[in-house]
Coordinates of C-alpha atoms in Angstrom, one line a residue:
M1 CA 123.6 89.4 176.0
A2 CA 125.5 89.3 172.8
S3 CA 123.2 86.7 171.3
S4 CA 120.3 89.0 172.0
L5 CA 121.9 91.8 169.9
H6 CA 122.6 89.4 167.0
T7 CA 121.0 90.7 163.7
P8 CA 119.8 88.0 161.3
D9 CA 121.1 88.0 157.7
S10 CA 117.6 88.1 156.1
P11 CA 114.9 90.6 157.1
P12 CA 112.0 89.2 159.1
K13 CA 108.6 88.6 157.3
L14 CA 106.2 91.4 157.9
G15 CA 102.4 91.0 158.4
R16 CA 101.4 93.9 156.2
A17 CA 101.8 95.0 152.6
P18 CA 105.2 96.5 151.7
S19 CA 105.3 100.3 151.2
Y20 CA 107.9 100.2 148.4
I21 CA 106.9 100.2 144.7
H22 CA 105.6 96.8 143.4
F23 CA 106.3 96.1 139.7
T24 CA 103.6 94.2 137.7
P25 CA 104.9 90.9 136.3
R26 CA 105.3 90.8 132.5
R27 CA 102.6 88.1 132.2
A28 CA 100.0 90.4 133.8
M29 CA 101.0 93.3 131.5
T30 CA 100.5 91.0 128.5
S31 CA 97.1 90.0 129.7
F32 CA 96.1 93.7 130.1
E33 CA 97.3 94.4 126.6
N34 CA 95.2 91.5 125.3
L35 CA 92.2 92.9 127.0
V36 CA 92.8 96.3 125.4
V37 CA 93.1 94.6 122.0
L38 CA 90.0 92.6 122.5
A39 CA 88.0 95.7 123.6
N40 CA 89.2 97.5 120.4
Y41 CA 88.3 94.5 118.3
E42 CA 84.8 94.4 119.7
E43 CA 84.4 98.1 119.1
H44 CA 85.4 97.7 115.5
L45 CA 83.1 94.7 115.2
R46 CA 80.2 96.8 116.5
E47 CA 81.0 99.5 114.0
A48 CA 81.2 96.9 111.2
R49 CA 77.9 95.4 112.2
K50 CA 76.2 98.8 111.9
V51 CA 77.1 98.7 108.2
V52 CA 75.2 95.5 107.7
W53 CA 72.4 95.9 110.3
R54 CA 71.1 99.2 111.5
N55 CA 70.7 99.2 115.3
R56 CA 67.5 100.4 116.9
G57 CA 67.6 103.9 118.3
E58 CA 69.4 105.7 115.4
K59 CA 68.6 109.4 115.4
P60 CA 67.8 111.6 112.4
V61 CA 70.8 113.3 110.7
E62 CA 70.8 117.1 110.7
L63 CA 72.0 118.3 107.3
H64 CA 72.5 122.0 106.5
G65 CA 73.7 122.1 102.9
L66 CA 73.3 120.5 99.5
G67 CA 76.8 118.9 99.7
E68 CA 75.9 117.3 103.0
C69 CA 72.7 116.0 101.5
L70 CA 74.5 114.5 98.6
E71 CA 77.2 112.9 100.8
H72 CA 74.5 111.4 103.1
A73 CA 72.5 110.1 100.1
C74 CA 75.6 108.4 98.6
R75 CA 76.5 106.8 101.9
G76 CA 73.0 105.4 102.2
A77 CA 73.0 104.2 98.6
L78 CA 76.3 102.3 99.0
R79 CA 75.1 100.7 102.2
S80 CA 71.7 99.7 100.9
G81 CA 73.0 98.5 97.5
A82 CA 75.6 96.3 99.2
L83 CA 73.0 94.9 101.6
A84 CA 70.6 94.2 98.8
F85 CA 73.2 92.5 96.7
A86 CA 74.2 90.3 99.6
I87 CA 70.6 89.4 100.4
R88 CA 69.7 88.6 96.8
S89 CA 72.9 86.6 96.3
G90 CA 72.3 84.6 99.5
V91 CA 68.7 83.8 98.6
N92 CA 69.7 82.7 95.1
F93 CA 72.5 80.5 96.5
I94 CA 70.2 78.8 99.1
L95 CA 67.7 78.1 96.4
L96 CA 70.4 76.6 94.2
L97 CA 71.6 74.4 97.0
S98 CA 68.1 72.9 97.4
R99 CA 68.3 71.5 93.8
I100 CA 72.1 71.3 93.2
K101 CA 72.0 67.4 93.2
R102 CA 69.7 67.4 90.2
V103 CA 72.1 69.7 88.2
P104 CA 74.9 68.1 86.0
K105 CA 78.3 68.5 87.6
R106 CA 79.6 70.4 84.5
L107 CA 77.0 73.2 85.1
R108 CA 77.3 73.5 88.9
L109 CA 80.2 76.0 89.0
S110 CA 78.6 78.3 86.4
L111 CA 75.3 78.2 88.3
V112 CA 77.0 79.0 91.6
R113 CA 78.8 81.9 90.0
H114 CA 75.5 83.2 88.5
A115 CA 73.7 82.9 91.8
L116 CA 76.3 84.9 93.7
L117 CA 77.4 87.4 91.0
G118 CA 74.6 87.2 88.5
E119 CA 72.5 89.9 86.8
D120 CA 69.6 89.4 89.2
S121 CA 71.7 90.5 92.2
V122 CA 73.2 93.4 90.4
R123 CA 69.8 94.7 89.2
F124 CA 68.3 94.3 92.7
A125 CA 71.2 96.2 94.3
A126 CA 70.9 98.9 91.7
M127 CA 67.2 99.3 92.2
L128 CA 67.4 99.6 96.0
G129 CA 70.6 101.7 95.9
S130 CA 69.2 104.2 93.5
F131 CA 65.9 104.4 95.4
V132 CA 67.7 105.2 98.7
A133 CA 70.0 107.7 97.1
L134 CA 67.3 109.7 95.4
Y135 CA 64.9 109.5 98.3
K136 CA 67.4 110.6 100.9
F137 CA 68.7 113.5 98.7
I138 CA 65.3 114.8 97.9
L139 CA 63.8 114.4 101.4
N140 CA 66.7 116.2 103.1
A141 CA 67.2 118.9 100.4
L142 CA 63.6 120.0 100.3
P143 CA 63.5 121.4 103.9
I144 CA 66.7 123.4 103.1
Y145 CA 65.3 125.1 99.9
L146 CA 61.6 125.0 100.8
P147 CA 61.5 125.4 104.6
Q148 CA 58.3 125.4 106.5
P149 CA 56.8 128.8 106.9
Q150 CA 57.3 130.4 110.3
L151 CA 54.0 130.8 112.1
K152 CA 53.3 134.3 113.5
A153 CA 53.2 134.6 117.3
S154 CA 49.7 134.3 118.6
T155 CA 48.0 134.5 121.9
H156 CA 48.2 130.7 122.2
T157 CA 52.0 130.9 121.5
R158 CA 52.5 133.6 124.2
E159 CA 50.5 131.5 126.6
R160 CA 52.6 128.4 125.9
S161 CA 55.8 130.5 126.4
L162 CA 54.5 131.8 129.8
F163 CA 53.7 128.3 130.7
R164 CA 57.2 127.1 129.9
Q165 CA 58.7 130.0 131.9
S166 CA 56.5 129.1 134.9
L167 CA 57.6 125.5 134.7
K168 CA 61.2 126.6 134.6
R169 CA 60.8 128.9 137.6
K170 CA 59.2 126.0 139.6
G171 CA 62.0 123.7 138.5
G172 CA 64.8 126.0 139.6
N173 CA 67.8 125.5 137.4
S174 CA 66.9 125.0 133.8
S175 CA 69.6 122.3 133.4
E176 CA 67.8 120.2 136.0
L177 CA 64.4 120.5 134.3
P178 CA 63.6 117.0 132.8
L179 CA 61.2 118.3 130.2
N180 CA 62.2 119.2 126.7
D181 CA 60.0 121.0 124.1
T182 CA 58.3 117.8 123.1
A183 CA 57.5 116.8 126.6
L184 CA 56.1 120.3 127.3
D185 CA 53.9 120.0 124.2
E186 CA 52.6 116.7 125.5
L187 CA 52.1 118.1 129.0
E188 CA 50.2 121.1 127.6
L189 CA 48.1 119.4 125.0
G190 CA 47.7 116.0 126.5
P191 CA 47.5 112.8 124.5
P192 CA 46.0 113.2 121.0
T193 CA 42.4 112.2 120.7
H194 CA 39.8 112.1 117.9
E195 CA 37.0 114.5 117.6
R196 CA 34.7 111.9 118.9
G197 CA 36.6 111.5 122.1
R198 CA 38.2 108.1 121.4
P199 CA 42.0 107.8 121.8
S200 CA 44.0 107.5 118.7
R201 CA 45.8 104.5 117.6
Q202 CA 48.9 104.1 119.7
A203 CA 52.0 103.3 117.8
R204 CA 54.4 100.7 119.0
L205 CA 57.4 103.0 118.5
S206 CA 60.6 103.3 120.4
A207 CA 61.9 106.5 122.0
S208 CA 64.2 107.0 119.0
A209 CA 61.2 106.6 116.6
Q210 CA 59.3 109.1 118.6
A211 CA 62.2 111.5 118.4
H212 CA 62.2 110.9 114.6
Q213 CA 58.6 112.0 114.5
V214 CA 59.5 115.2 116.3
W215 CA 62.1 115.8 113.7
V216 CA 59.6 115.2 110.9
R217 CA 57.1 117.6 112.3
K218 CA 59.7 120.3 112.8
K219 CA 61.7 120.0 109.6
T220 CA 59.4 118.6 106.9
R221 CA 56.0 118.9 105.3
W222 CA 53.9 115.9 104.7
W223 CA 54.3 116.0 100.9
Y224 CA 58.1 116.0 101.1
S225 CA 58.3 112.3 101.7
A226 CA 55.5 111.6 99.2
F227 CA 57.3 113.5 96.4
A228 CA 60.6 112.0 97.2
G229 CA 59.2 108.4 97.3
S230 CA 57.4 108.9 94.0
V231 CA 60.4 110.2 92.1
A232 CA 62.8 107.6 93.6
G233 CA 60.3 104.8 93.0
A234 CA 59.7 105.7 89.3
V235 CA 63.4 105.8 88.6
A236 CA 64.4 102.7 90.7
I237 CA 61.9 100.3 89.2
M238 CA 63.5 100.7 85.8
F239 CA 66.7 98.9 87.0
E240 CA 64.7 95.6 87.4
K241 CA 63.8 93.2 84.6
P242 CA 60.6 94.1 82.8
T243 CA 59.1 90.7 83.8
R244 CA 59.5 91.6 87.5
R245 CA 58.4 95.2 87.5
V246 CA 54.7 94.5 87.5
G247 CA 54.9 92.4 90.6
I248 CA 57.0 94.9 92.5
A249 CA 54.8 97.8 91.5
Q250 CA 51.7 95.9 92.6
Q251 CA 53.1 95.1 96.0
M252 CA 54.2 98.7 96.6
F253 CA 50.9 100.0 95.5
V254 CA 49.0 97.6 97.8
R255 CA 51.2 98.5 100.8
G256 CA 50.7 102.2 100.1
L257 CA 46.9 101.7 100.0
Q258 CA 47.1 99.8 103.3
G259 CA 49.0 102.5 105.1
S260 CA 47.0 105.3 103.7
F261 CA 43.7 103.7 104.5
N262 CA 44.8 102.9 108.1
A263 CA 46.0 106.5 108.5
M264 CA 42.7 107.9 107.1
S265 CA 40.5 105.7 109.2
D266 CA 42.4 106.6 112.3
K267 CA 42.3 110.3 111.5
H268 CA 38.5 110.3 110.9
G269 CA 37.7 107.7 113.5
F270 CA 35.9 105.1 111.4
K271 CA 36.4 101.4 110.9
I272 CA 34.9 98.9 108.6
P273 CA 33.9 95.8 110.6
H274 CA 35.8 92.7 109.2
G275 CA 37.2 94.9 106.5
D276 CA 40.0 92.4 105.9
V277 CA 37.5 89.6 105.2
L278 CA 35.4 91.8 103.0
L279 CA 38.5 92.8 100.9
F280 CA 39.5 89.2 100.8
T281 CA 36.1 88.1 99.5
L282 CA 36.1 90.7 96.7
C283 CA 39.6 89.6 95.6
C284 CA 38.7 85.9 95.7
G285 CA 35.6 86.6 93.5
Q286 CA 37.8 88.2 90.8
I287 CA 40.6 85.6 91.1
M288 CA 38.3 82.6 90.8
Y289 CA 36.4 84.2 87.9
G290 CA 39.7 84.8 86.2
F291 CA 41.0 81.3 86.9
L292 CA 37.9 79.6 85.5
L293 CA 37.0 81.8 82.6
R294 CA 39.9 84.2 81.9
P295 CA 43.1 82.5 82.9
E296 CA 45.2 84.8 80.7
T297 CA 44.5 87.6 83.1
L298 CA 46.4 85.9 85.9
P299 CA 50.1 85.0 86.1
P300 CA 50.8 81.5 84.8
S301 CA 52.5 80.4 88.0
Y302 CA 49.5 81.5 90.0
N303 CA 47.1 79.7 87.7
K304 CA 49.2 76.6 88.2
W305 CA 49.2 76.9 91.9
I306 CA 45.4 77.2 92.0
Q307 CA 45.1 74.2 89.7
V308 CA 47.1 72.1 92.1
A309 CA 45.3 73.3 95.1
S310 CA 41.8 72.7 93.6
K311 CA 42.5 68.9 93.2
V312 CA 40.4 69.1 90.0
P313 CA 41.7 67.7 86.6
E314 CA 43.1 70.4 84.4
E315 CA 41.0 69.1 81.5
A316 CA 37.8 69.7 83.5
V317 CA 38.8 73.3 84.1
L318 CA 39.5 73.8 80.4
A319 CA 36.3 72.1 79.3
N320 CA 34.3 74.2 81.7
M321 CA 35.8 77.4 80.3
T322 CA 35.0 76.6 76.7
L323 CA 31.5 75.4 77.6
V324 CA 30.6 78.6 79.5
R325 CA 32.2 81.0 77.0
E326 CA 31.6 79.2 73.7
G327 CA 29.2 76.3 74.4
T328 CA 31.6 73.6 73.2
F329 CA 34.5 71.6 74.5
D330 CA 37.4 69.6 73.0
P331 CA 36.5 65.9 73.1
S332 CA 40.2 64.9 73.2
S333 CA 40.7 66.7 76.5
V334 CA 37.7 64.9 78.1
E335 CA 39.0 61.6 76.7
R336 CA 42.2 62.2 78.8
I337 CA 40.0 62.1 81.9
L338 CA 38.7 58.7 80.8
S339 CA 42.2 57.4 81.1
Y340 CA 42.4 58.3 84.8
K341 CA 43.3 55.3 86.9
N342 CA 40.7 55.8 89.7
I343 CA 37.7 57.0 87.6
T344 CA 34.5 55.4 88.7
R345 CA 32.4 53.2 86.3
N346 CA 29.4 55.6 86.5
H347 CA 31.4 58.7 85.6
Y348 CA 33.2 56.8 82.9
N349 CA 29.9 55.9 81.2
M350 CA 28.7 59.5 81.5
L351 CA 31.8 61.1 80.0
T352 CA 31.9 58.5 77.3
E353 CA 28.4 59.4 76.3
R354 CA 29.2 63.2 76.3
V355 CA 32.3 62.6 74.1
A356 CA 30.3 60.4 71.7
Q357 CA 27.6 63.1 71.3
A358 CA 30.3 65.8 70.7
R359 CA 31.9 63.7 67.9
L360 CA 28.6 63.3 65.9
P361 CA 28.3 65.0 62.5
E362 CA 27.8 68.7 62.3
G363 CA 24.0 68.7 62.3
M364 CA 23.5 66.1 65.0
R365 CA 26.4 67.2 67.3
T366 CA 25.5 68.3 70.9
F367 CA 27.7 69.3 73.8
G368 CA 25.2 69.2 76.6
Y369 CA 24.7 71.9 79.3
H370 CA 27.1 74.8 79.2
F371 CA 29.2 73.8 82.2
A372 CA 31.6 71.0 83.0
P373 CA 29.7 67.9 84.5
C374 CA 30.5 66.7 88.0
A375 CA 31.8 63.5 86.4
A376 CA 34.7 65.5 84.9
V377 CA 35.3 67.6 88.1
H378 CA 35.7 64.7 90.5
P379 CA 35.9 61.5 88.3
D380 CA 37.2 59.4 91.2
I381 CA 34.2 59.9 93.6
D382 CA 30.6 59.5 92.6
S383 CA 29.0 61.5 95.5
C384 CA 29.2 65.3 95.3
I385 CA 29.0 65.4 99.1
T386 CA 31.7 62.9 99.9
V387 CA 34.2 64.5 97.5
Q388 CA 34.1 67.8 99.4
I389 CA 35.1 66.1 102.6
A390 CA 37.8 64.1 100.9
H391 CA 39.2 67.2 99.2
F392 CA 39.2 69.1 102.4
F393 CA 41.5 66.6 104.2
E394 CA 43.6 66.2 101.0
V395 CA 44.3 70.0 100.9
F396 CA 44.8 70.0 104.7
R397 CA 47.5 67.4 104.5
W398 CA 49.1 69.0 101.4
M399 CA 49.4 72.4 103.2
L400 CA 50.3 71.1 106.6
P401 CA 54.2 71.0 106.1
I402 CA 54.2 74.3 104.3
Y403 CA 52.3 76.2 107.0
G404 CA 54.2 74.2 109.6
A405 CA 57.4 75.7 108.3
L406 CA 55.9 79.2 108.3
H407 CA 54.8 78.8 112.0
F408 CA 57.6 76.8 113.5
I409 CA 60.7 78.3 111.8
P410 CA 60.1 81.9 112.8
M411 CA 59.4 80.8 116.4
M412 CA 62.7 78.9 116.6
L413 CA 64.6 81.8 115.0
F414 CA 63.1 84.9 116.7
R415 CA 61.5 83.6 119.8
R416 CA 64.0 81.2 121.3
D417 CA 63.8 82.8 124.7
K418 CA 60.1 82.2 125.0
L419 CA 60.5 78.7 123.5
M420 CA 63.1 77.7 126.1
K421 CA 61.1 79.3 128.9
D422 CA 57.7 77.7 128.1
P423 CA 58.3 75.1 125.3
S424 CA 54.9 73.3 125.6
R425 CA 52.9 76.4 125.3
M426 CA 54.9 77.8 122.3
L427 CA 54.8 74.4 120.5
L428 CA 51.1 74.0 121.0
R429 CA 50.5 77.5 119.8
A430 CA 52.5 76.9 116.6
A431 CA 50.7 73.6 116.1
W432 CA 47.3 75.3 116.5
G433 CA 48.3 78.0 114.1
T434 CA 49.5 75.5 111.5
S435 CA 46.2 73.6 111.8
R436 CA 44.1 76.7 111.4
S437 CA 46.1 77.9 108.4
S438 CA 45.8 74.5 106.7
A439 CA 42.1 74.3 107.5
F440 CA 41.6 77.7 106.0
L441 CA 42.7 76.6 102.6
G442 CA 40.9 73.3 102.9
A443 CA 37.7 75.2 103.7
F444 CA 38.3 77.5 100.7
V445 CA 38.4 74.5 98.3
L446 CA 35.4 72.9 100.1
I447 CA 33.2 75.9 99.8
Y448 CA 33.8 76.5 96.1
Q449 CA 33.5 72.9 95.0
A450 CA 30.3 72.5 97.0
Y451 CA 28.9 75.6 95.4
F452 CA 30.0 74.5 92.0
C453 CA 28.3 71.1 92.2
S454 CA 25.2 72.4 94.0
K455 CA 24.3 75.0 91.5
H456 CA 24.8 72.8 88.5
N457 CA 22.9 69.8 90.1
L458 CA 20.1 72.2 90.9
Y459 CA 20.1 73.6 87.3
E460 CA 19.9 70.1 85.9
K461 CA 17.1 69.2 88.2
L462 CA 15.1 72.3 87.4
M463 CA 15.6 71.9 83.6
S464 CA 14.5 68.2 83.8
L465 CA 11.3 69.3 85.7
R466 CA 10.6 72.1 83.3
N467 CA 10.9 69.7 80.3
S468 CA 9.2 66.7 81.9
G469 CA 5.6 67.7 81.3
S470 CA 4.7 66.4 84.7
R471 CA 1.9 67.9 86.8
S472 CA 3.7 67.5 90.1
L473 CA 4.2 70.3 92.6
L474 CA 7.9 70.5 92.0
A475 CA 7.4 70.7 88.2
W476 CA 4.8 73.4 88.6
L477 CA 7.2 75.5 90.8
A478 CA 10.0 74.9 88.3
N479 CA 7.9 76.2 85.5
R480 CA 6.8 79.3 87.5
L481 CA 10.4 80.4 87.9
P482 CA 11.6 83.0 85.4
A483 CA 13.9 81.6 82.8
S484 CA 16.5 84.3 83.6
W485 CA 16.6 83.2 87.2
V486 CA 17.4 79.6 86.1
E487 CA 20.0 80.7 83.5
M488 CA 21.6 82.8 86.2
M489 CA 22.9 79.6 87.9
I490 CA 25.2 78.9 85.0
S491 CA 26.0 82.4 83.9
K492 CA 29.5 83.9 84.0
Q493 CA 28.6 86.0 87.0
S494 CA 27.8 82.9 89.0
F495 CA 31.4 82.0 89.1
F496 CA 32.3 85.3 90.6
L497 CA 29.7 84.7 93.3
G498 CA 31.4 81.4 94.2
G499 CA 34.6 83.3 94.8
L500 CA 32.8 85.7 97.1
L501 CA 31.6 82.8 99.2
C502 CA 35.1 81.3 99.4
G503 CA 36.3 84.5 101.1
L504 CA 34.3 83.5 104.2
S505 CA 36.9 80.8 104.8
L506 CA 39.2 83.5 106.1
F507 CA 37.3 83.5 109.4
V508 CA 39.0 80.1 110.0
E509 CA 42.4 81.8 110.0
E510 CA 43.9 83.7 112.9
K511 CA 42.8 87.3 113.0
R512 CA 46.2 88.9 112.9
R513 CA 47.0 87.0 109.7
R514 CA 43.8 88.0 107.8
E515 CA 45.1 91.4 106.8
E516 CA 48.3 90.0 105.4
L517 CA 46.4 87.3 103.4
A518 CA 44.1 90.1 102.0
M519 CA 47.2 92.1 101.0
Y520 CA 48.6 89.0 99.3
V521 CA 45.6 88.4 97.0
L522 CA 44.8 92.0 96.3
P523 CA 47.6 92.5 93.7
K524 CA 46.5 89.4 91.8
S525 CA 42.9 90.4 91.7
M526 CA 43.8 94.0 90.7
E527 CA 45.9 92.7 87.8
S528 CA 43.2 90.5 86.6
A529 CA 40.5 93.2 86.8
W530 CA 42.8 95.7 85.1
T531 CA 43.6 93.3 82.2
M532 CA 39.9 92.7 81.7
A533 CA 39.0 96.4 81.8
R534 CA 41.8 97.2 79.3
G535 CA 40.5 94.5 77.0
K536 CA 37.1 96.1 77.0
G537 CA 38.5 99.5 76.4
W538 CA 37.4 100.9 79.8
V539 CA 40.9 102.2 80.7
V540 CA 43.7 103.8 78.8
P541 CA 46.7 101.6 78.3
F542 CA 49.9 103.3 79.6
G543 CA 52.3 101.0 77.8
R544 CA 55.9 101.2 79.1
L545 CA 55.0 104.0 81.5
G546 CA 52.5 101.7 83.4
E547 CA 55.0 100.2 85.8
P548 CA 56.9 103.4 86.7
L549 CA 53.6 105.3 87.3
L550 CA 52.2 102.6 89.5
T551 CA 55.4 102.4 91.5
A552 CA 55.5 106.1 91.8
V553 CA 52.0 106.3 93.2
G554 CA 52.6 103.3 95.5
M555 CA 56.0 104.5 96.9
G556 CA 54.6 108.0 97.4
M557 CA 51.9 106.6 99.7
V558 CA 54.3 104.2 101.4
M559 CA 57.0 106.7 102.2
S560 CA 54.5 109.4 103.2
T561 CA 53.1 107.0 105.7
Y562 CA 56.5 105.8 106.8
Q563 CA 57.8 109.3 107.6
N564 CA 54.6 110.8 109.1
H565 CA 52.6 107.8 110.5
P566 CA 54.8 104.7 110.5
E567 CA 52.5 102.9 113.0
H568 CA 49.9 102.5 110.2
L569 CA 52.3 100.3 108.1
S570 CA 52.7 96.6 108.8
G571 CA 55.6 95.7 111.1
L572 CA 57.4 93.8 108.4
V573 CA 57.3 96.8 105.9
R574 CA 58.3 99.2 108.6
R575 CA 61.3 97.2 109.7
I576 CA 62.5 96.7 106.1
L577 CA 62.3 100.4 105.3
Y578 CA 64.2 101.2 108.5
Q579 CA 67.0 98.9 107.7
F580 CA 67.5 100.3 104.2
I581 CA 66.6 103.9 104.7
G582 CA 66.8 104.7 108.4
P583 CA 65.2 107.8 110.0
N584 CA 66.0 110.1 107.1

């Protein structure tokens, strides 16, 4: 009995959780504090990342005074200037690393310092920073001091108000109504269509970008952004070096033309079939004419690139230019072609005879026909047909690694998910794009050289028939042709026509890349045409005001399109502007 009443010294183990307060061990508290610190660190990291890279979905800033506009502009200028400085310094440093082994060791440190902190980076940052500051200030200050006029209430306005009230009554509590003013407008008016009944071009814009468009239509007029872009562009371009202003102004003008034309064509519902190819052909006509007859109208680096891509001796291009323009050539330049290692015996004899005739005394000297002979254009191959095929594959192999990098590197950087999901399809697609791009340039060279040789061989044949005195049918037909028609084959305008034919090679390229290629060659052709027109006195030279005026016009068109119809700009331009400028 006593043993049954015995109480043990330690309490028995219970099968449920104790009801008394349970203190957390110190190790668990430390882990919780670490999680809090990590969460705060990630939050600060996200905020710091916004300074470098603007996230998608940023809403427009509502500003109500001149002081707020100035503060907003200064913040944007500091951010864009720092970002521009970092980008330019990084690009300069990467380019320096690619050739650092060829630089003497005593100069490496100074070159690295110049690449990271040099004048180019400072000027680039000043240009973009000043542009963003002026643009943001003017764009946000104009609606405050020049607000949009308030439209008088009309019958249509009263009908829309009654329509909103009926929707709210049907929806019950207004807080539960999922429609805002923009949604009601879309519900009332429906999707925008052209007068001809076709749907308008649908923009690939996010919800935040659409909200930005609502802000633009409520707060600004269409010319606010054009005026702000023009003033900011004219001032900002002056921070760059004079040698770079022309190239920047040309690119901005071309991008402005692209956006304005797309917006106008979408508004009026018209489209030029293969307009990108047509523009490319016109540009190529001017560029090839300038390269062969007026090389001073093109940038020296661009002339050099065309020279390398043509696979034609530089001496042949120079001899052709002087023969067409002056009827003579420098015998010493043609003699350098005779020293080529792979020159054929037939072409060697032909060029030797031409040089000997050009070195005769003044009264007996002759330079032959007024164009470079095929023996100088392709001295290593006798056949004018075989050389075109050989040059096609030579250009194809030359451009294959360049276009390969342009197709494969962006895929590996920006489409890794698709590449890992379906590698064979993505790799084949990139390989096919590389082949098409390389074939495009090979076809360009093939077309022009085939045209060059064909028209000159035909001219030589017609002239020999006309001077032969033969009574054959071919000689009779050659004599019946007007002399102006025959001379047209070797006229200056014939070289422009060859460039037009080269533009057809753009059909080889992928359709989505044709517009970008046309935009690439357009500034070069415009510069060449402008220089020729200025030399003939057809246009008024603007002197030092030329670059600011061209930039002002270009940036006015670009920024007007960006603020009002951003879908009409190319995706690359739109993303760059968003990162540097934002919604407003």
